[in-house]
PDB file of C-alpha atoms in Angstrom:
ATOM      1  CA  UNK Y   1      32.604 150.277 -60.683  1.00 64.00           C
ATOM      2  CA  UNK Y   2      34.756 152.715 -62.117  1.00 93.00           C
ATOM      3  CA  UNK Y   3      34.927 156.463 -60.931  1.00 94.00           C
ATOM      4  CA  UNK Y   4      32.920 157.765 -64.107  1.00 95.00           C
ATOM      5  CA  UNK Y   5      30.226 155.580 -63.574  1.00 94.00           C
ATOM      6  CA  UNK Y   6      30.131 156.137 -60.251  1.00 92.00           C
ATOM      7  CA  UNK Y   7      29.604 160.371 -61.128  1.00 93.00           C
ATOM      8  CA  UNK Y   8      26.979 159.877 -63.313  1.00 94.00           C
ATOM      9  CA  UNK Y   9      25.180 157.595 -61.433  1.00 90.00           C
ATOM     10  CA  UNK Y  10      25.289 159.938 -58.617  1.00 88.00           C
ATOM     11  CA  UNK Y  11      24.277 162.963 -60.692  1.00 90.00           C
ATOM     12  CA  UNK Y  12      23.797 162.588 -64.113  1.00 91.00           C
ATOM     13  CA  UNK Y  13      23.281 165.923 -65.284  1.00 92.00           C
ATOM     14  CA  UNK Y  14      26.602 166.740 -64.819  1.00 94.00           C
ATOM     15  CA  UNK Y  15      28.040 168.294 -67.789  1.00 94.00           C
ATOM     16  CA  UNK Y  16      31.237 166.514 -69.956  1.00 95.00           C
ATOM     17  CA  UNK Y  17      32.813 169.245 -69.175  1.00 95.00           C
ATOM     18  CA  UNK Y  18      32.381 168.793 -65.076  1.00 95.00           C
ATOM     19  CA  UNK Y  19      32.857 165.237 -65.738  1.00 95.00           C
ATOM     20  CA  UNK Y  20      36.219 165.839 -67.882  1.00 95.00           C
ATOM     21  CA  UNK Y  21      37.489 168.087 -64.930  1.00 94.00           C
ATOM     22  CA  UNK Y  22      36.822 165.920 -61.891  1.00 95.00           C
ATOM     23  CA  UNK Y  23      38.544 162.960 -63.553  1.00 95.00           C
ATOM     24  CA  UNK Y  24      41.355 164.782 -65.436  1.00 94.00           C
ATOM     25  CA  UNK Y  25      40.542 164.022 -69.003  1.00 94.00           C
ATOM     26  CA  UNK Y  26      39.151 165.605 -71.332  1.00 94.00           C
ATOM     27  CA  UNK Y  27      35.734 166.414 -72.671  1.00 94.00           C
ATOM     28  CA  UNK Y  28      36.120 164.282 -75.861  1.00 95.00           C
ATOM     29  CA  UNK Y  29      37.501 161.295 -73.978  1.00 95.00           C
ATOM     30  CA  UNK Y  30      34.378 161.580 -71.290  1.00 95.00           C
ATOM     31  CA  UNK Y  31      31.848 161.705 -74.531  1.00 95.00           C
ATOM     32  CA  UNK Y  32      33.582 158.610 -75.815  1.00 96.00           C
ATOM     33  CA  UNK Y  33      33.802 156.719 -72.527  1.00 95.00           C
ATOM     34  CA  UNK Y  34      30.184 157.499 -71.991  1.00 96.00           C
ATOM     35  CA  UNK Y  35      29.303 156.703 -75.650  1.00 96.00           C
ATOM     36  CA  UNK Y  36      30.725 153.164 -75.199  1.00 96.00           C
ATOM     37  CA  UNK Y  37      29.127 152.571 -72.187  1.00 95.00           C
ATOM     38  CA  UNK Y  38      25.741 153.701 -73.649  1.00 95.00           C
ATOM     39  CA  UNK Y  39      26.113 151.398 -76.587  1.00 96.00           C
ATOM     40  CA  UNK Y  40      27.213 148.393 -74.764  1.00 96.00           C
ATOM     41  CA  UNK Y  41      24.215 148.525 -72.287  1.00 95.00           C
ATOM     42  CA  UNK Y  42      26.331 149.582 -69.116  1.00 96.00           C
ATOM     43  CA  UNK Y  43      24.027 152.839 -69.160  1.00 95.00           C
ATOM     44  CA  UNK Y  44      20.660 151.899 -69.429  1.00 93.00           C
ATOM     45  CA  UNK Y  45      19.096 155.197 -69.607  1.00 92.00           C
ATOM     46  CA  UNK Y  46      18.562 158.117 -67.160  1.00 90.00           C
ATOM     47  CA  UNK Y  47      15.861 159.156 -64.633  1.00 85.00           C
ATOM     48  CA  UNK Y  48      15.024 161.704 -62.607  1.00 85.00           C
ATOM     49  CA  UNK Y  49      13.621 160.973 -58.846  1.00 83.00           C
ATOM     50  CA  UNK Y  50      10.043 162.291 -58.696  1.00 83.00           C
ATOM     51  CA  UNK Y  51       8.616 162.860 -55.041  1.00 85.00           C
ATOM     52  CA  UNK Y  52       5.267 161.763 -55.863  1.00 83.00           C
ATOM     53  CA  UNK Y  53       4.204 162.917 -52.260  1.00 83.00           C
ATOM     54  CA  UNK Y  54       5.321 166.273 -53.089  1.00 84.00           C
ATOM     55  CA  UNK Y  55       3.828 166.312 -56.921  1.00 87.00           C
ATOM     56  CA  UNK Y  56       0.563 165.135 -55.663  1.00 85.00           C
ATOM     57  CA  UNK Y  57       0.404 162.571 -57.770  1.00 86.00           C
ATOM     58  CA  UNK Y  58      -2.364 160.246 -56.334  1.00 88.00           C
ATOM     59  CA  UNK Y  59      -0.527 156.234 -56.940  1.00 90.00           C
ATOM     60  CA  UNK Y  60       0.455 153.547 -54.798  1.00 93.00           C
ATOM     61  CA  UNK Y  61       3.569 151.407 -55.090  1.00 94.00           C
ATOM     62  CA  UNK Y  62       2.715 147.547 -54.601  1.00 96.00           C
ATOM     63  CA  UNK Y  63       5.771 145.164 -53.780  1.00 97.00           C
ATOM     64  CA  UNK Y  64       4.784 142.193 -54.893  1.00 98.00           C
ATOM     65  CA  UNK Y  65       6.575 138.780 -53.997  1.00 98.00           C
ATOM     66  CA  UNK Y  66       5.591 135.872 -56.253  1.00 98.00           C
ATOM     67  CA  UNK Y  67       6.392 131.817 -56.257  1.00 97.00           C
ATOM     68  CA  UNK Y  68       6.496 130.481 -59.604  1.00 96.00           C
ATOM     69  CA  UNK Y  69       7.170 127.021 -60.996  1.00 93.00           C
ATOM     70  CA  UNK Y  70      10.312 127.519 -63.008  1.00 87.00           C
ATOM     71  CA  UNK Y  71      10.794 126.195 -66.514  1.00 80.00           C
ATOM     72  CA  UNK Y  72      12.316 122.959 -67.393  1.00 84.00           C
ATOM     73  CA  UNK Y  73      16.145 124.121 -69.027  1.00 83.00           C
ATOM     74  CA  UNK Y  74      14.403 127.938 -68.372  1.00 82.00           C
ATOM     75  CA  UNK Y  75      15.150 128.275 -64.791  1.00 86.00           C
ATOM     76  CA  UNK Y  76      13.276 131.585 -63.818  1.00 94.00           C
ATOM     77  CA  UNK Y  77      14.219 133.594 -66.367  1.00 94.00           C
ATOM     78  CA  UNK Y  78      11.494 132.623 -69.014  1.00 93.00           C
ATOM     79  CA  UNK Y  79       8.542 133.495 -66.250  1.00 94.00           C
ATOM     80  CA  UNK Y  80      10.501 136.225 -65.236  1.00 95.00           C
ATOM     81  CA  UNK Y  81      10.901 138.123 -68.506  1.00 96.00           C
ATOM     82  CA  UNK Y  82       7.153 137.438 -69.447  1.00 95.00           C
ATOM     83  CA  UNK Y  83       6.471 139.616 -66.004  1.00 96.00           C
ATOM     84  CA  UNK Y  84       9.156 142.462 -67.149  1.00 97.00           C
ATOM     85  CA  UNK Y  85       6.734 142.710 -70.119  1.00 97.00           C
ATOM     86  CA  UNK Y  86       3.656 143.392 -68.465  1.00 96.00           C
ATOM     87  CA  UNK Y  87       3.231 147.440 -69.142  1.00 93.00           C
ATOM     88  CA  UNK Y  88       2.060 148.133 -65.002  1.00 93.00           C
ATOM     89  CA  UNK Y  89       5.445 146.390 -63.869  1.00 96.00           C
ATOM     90  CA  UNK Y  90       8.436 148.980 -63.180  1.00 95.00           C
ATOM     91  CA  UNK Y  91      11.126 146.366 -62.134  1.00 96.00           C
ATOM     92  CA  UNK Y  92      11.320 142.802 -61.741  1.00 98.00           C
ATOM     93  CA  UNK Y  93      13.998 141.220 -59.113  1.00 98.00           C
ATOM     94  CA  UNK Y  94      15.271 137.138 -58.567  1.00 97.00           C
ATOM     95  CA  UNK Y  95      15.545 136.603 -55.308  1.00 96.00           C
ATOM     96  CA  UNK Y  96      15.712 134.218 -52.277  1.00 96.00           C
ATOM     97  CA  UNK Y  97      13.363 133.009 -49.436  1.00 95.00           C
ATOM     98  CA  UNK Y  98      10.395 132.404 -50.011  1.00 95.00           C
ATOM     99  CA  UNK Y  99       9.102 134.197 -52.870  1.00 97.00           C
ATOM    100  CA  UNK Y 100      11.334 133.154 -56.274  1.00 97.00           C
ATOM    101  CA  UNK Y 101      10.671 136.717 -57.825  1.00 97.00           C
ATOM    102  CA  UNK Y 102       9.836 140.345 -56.368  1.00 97.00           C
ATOM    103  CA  UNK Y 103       7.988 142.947 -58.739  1.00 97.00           C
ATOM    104  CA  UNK Y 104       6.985 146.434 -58.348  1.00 96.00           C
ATOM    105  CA  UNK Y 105       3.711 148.193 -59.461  1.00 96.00           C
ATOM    106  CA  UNK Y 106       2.421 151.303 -59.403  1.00 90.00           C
ATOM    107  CA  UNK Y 107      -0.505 152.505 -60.316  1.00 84.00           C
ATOM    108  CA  UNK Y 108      -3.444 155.093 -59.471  1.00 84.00           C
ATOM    109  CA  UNK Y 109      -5.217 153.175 -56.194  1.00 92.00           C
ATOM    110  CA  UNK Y 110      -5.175 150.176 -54.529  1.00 93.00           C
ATOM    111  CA  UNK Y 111      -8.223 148.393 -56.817  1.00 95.00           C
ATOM    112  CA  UNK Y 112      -6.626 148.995 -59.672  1.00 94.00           C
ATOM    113  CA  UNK Y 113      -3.091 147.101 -58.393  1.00 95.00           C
ATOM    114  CA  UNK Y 114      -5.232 144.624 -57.045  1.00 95.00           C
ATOM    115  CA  UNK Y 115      -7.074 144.047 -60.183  1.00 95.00           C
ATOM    116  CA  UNK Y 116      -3.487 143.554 -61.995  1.00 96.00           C
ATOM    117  CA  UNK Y 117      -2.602 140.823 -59.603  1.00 96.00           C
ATOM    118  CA  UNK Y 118      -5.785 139.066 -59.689  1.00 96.00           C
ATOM    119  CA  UNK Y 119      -6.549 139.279 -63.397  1.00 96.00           C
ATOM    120  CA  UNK Y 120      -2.890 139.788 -65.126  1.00 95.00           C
ATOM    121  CA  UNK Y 121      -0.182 138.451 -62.545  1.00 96.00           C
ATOM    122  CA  UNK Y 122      -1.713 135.761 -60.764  1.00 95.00           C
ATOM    123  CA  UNK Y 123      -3.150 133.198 -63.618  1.00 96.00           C
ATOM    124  CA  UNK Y 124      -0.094 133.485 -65.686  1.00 94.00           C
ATOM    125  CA  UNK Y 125       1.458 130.171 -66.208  1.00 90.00           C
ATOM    126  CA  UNK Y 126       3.914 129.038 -64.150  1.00 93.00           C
ATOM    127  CA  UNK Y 127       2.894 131.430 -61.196  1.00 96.00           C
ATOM    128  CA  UNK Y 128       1.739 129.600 -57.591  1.00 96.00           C
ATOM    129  CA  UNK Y 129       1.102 132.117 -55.428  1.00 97.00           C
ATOM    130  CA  UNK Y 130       1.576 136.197 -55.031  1.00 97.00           C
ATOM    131  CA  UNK Y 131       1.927 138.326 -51.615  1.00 97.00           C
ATOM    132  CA  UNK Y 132       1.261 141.952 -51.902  1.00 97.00           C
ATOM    133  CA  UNK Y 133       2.939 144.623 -49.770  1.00 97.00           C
ATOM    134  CA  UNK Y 134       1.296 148.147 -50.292  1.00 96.00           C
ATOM    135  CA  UNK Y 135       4.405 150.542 -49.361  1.00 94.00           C
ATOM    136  CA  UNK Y 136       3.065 153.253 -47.365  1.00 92.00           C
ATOM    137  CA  UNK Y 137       6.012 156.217 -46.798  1.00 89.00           C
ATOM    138  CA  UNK Y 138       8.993 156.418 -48.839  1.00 89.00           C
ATOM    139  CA  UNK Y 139      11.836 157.285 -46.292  1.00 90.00           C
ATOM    140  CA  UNK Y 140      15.010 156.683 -48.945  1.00 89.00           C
ATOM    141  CA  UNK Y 141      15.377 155.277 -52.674  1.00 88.00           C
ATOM    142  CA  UNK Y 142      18.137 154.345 -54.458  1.00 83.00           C
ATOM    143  CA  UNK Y 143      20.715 156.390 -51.803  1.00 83.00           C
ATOM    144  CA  UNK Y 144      17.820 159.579 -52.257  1.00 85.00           C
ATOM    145  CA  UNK Y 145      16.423 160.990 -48.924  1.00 87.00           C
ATOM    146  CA  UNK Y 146      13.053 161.357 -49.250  1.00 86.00           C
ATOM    147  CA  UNK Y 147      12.062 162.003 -45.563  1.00 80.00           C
ATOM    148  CA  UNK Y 148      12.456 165.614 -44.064  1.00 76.00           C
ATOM    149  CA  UNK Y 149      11.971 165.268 -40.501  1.00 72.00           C
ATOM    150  CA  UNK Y 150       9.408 168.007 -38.571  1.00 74.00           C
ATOM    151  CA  UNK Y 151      10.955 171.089 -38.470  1.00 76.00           C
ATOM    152  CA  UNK Y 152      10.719 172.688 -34.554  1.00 75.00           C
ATOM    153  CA  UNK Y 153       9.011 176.120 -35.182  1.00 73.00           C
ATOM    154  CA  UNK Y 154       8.690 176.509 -31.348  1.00 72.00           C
ATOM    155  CA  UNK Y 155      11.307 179.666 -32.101  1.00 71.00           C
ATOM    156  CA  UNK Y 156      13.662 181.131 -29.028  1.00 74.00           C
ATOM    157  CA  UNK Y 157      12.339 181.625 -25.551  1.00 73.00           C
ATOM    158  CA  UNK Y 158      14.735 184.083 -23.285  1.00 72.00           C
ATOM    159  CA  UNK Y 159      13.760 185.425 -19.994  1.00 71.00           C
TER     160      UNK Y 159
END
């Protein structure tokens, strides 16, 4: 990946102007770069990281692994772009082992996740089986800390 990428992925509120001056071009050639890479689809939008903990916002994230049936001249892709569509699912992965695709939910309790699986998820053609992996602490995401450890407020003892 190339270094601009790599800044803006990293922080992307950084001005064009902080951009322009880390990388030694200039402001109009950093709005271009970034213009092409927004139109192409190399940029796919921007986020910010929201401690949920921290907002008390009451949700749980479900990671769930799923074994589907692929399509005949479809592979995976068919199933798995009919699960990207479904409004509760965040992100949808390919993957190997044992599970042919990974998705991950979030929503306001454990019922309602549960209800998604068993009513939306589960009986969709092509789909064999589901696991479902509640995730319980967030420690890192996406190179984020999200863990501070204890602080030791036991404070200086001299005698």
């Amino acid at each position: 990946m190339n270094k601009l990428l790599d800044l803006i992925e990293k922080n992307p509120r950084l001005s064009n102007k902080e951009l322009a001056s880390m990388l030694g071009l200039t402001e109009d050639e950093v709005a271009q770069k970034i213009r092409v890479y927004e139109e192409t689809g190399v940029i796919k939008g921007y986020r910010a990281m929201i401690d949920k903990e921290k907002a008390l916002a009451e949700t749980v994230t479900a990671l769930i692994e799923i074994k589907v049936h692929p399509k005949y001249e479809h592979g995976f892709d068919e199933v798995a772009q009919r699960i990207a569509q479904l409004e509760e699912v965040e992100s949808v992965y390919l993957m190997s082992g044992g599970f042919d695709l990974c998705c991950m939910v979030t929503d306001k309790s454990f019922q309602e996740v549960a209800m998604f699986v068993a009513s939306r998820l589960a009986p969709m053609d092509s789909v064999m089986s589901t696991a479902t992996h509640f995730l319980l602490k967030k420690f890192k995401e996406q190179g984020i800390m999200f863990y501070e450890a204890p602080k030791d407020d036991r404070g200086i003892i001299s005698f």
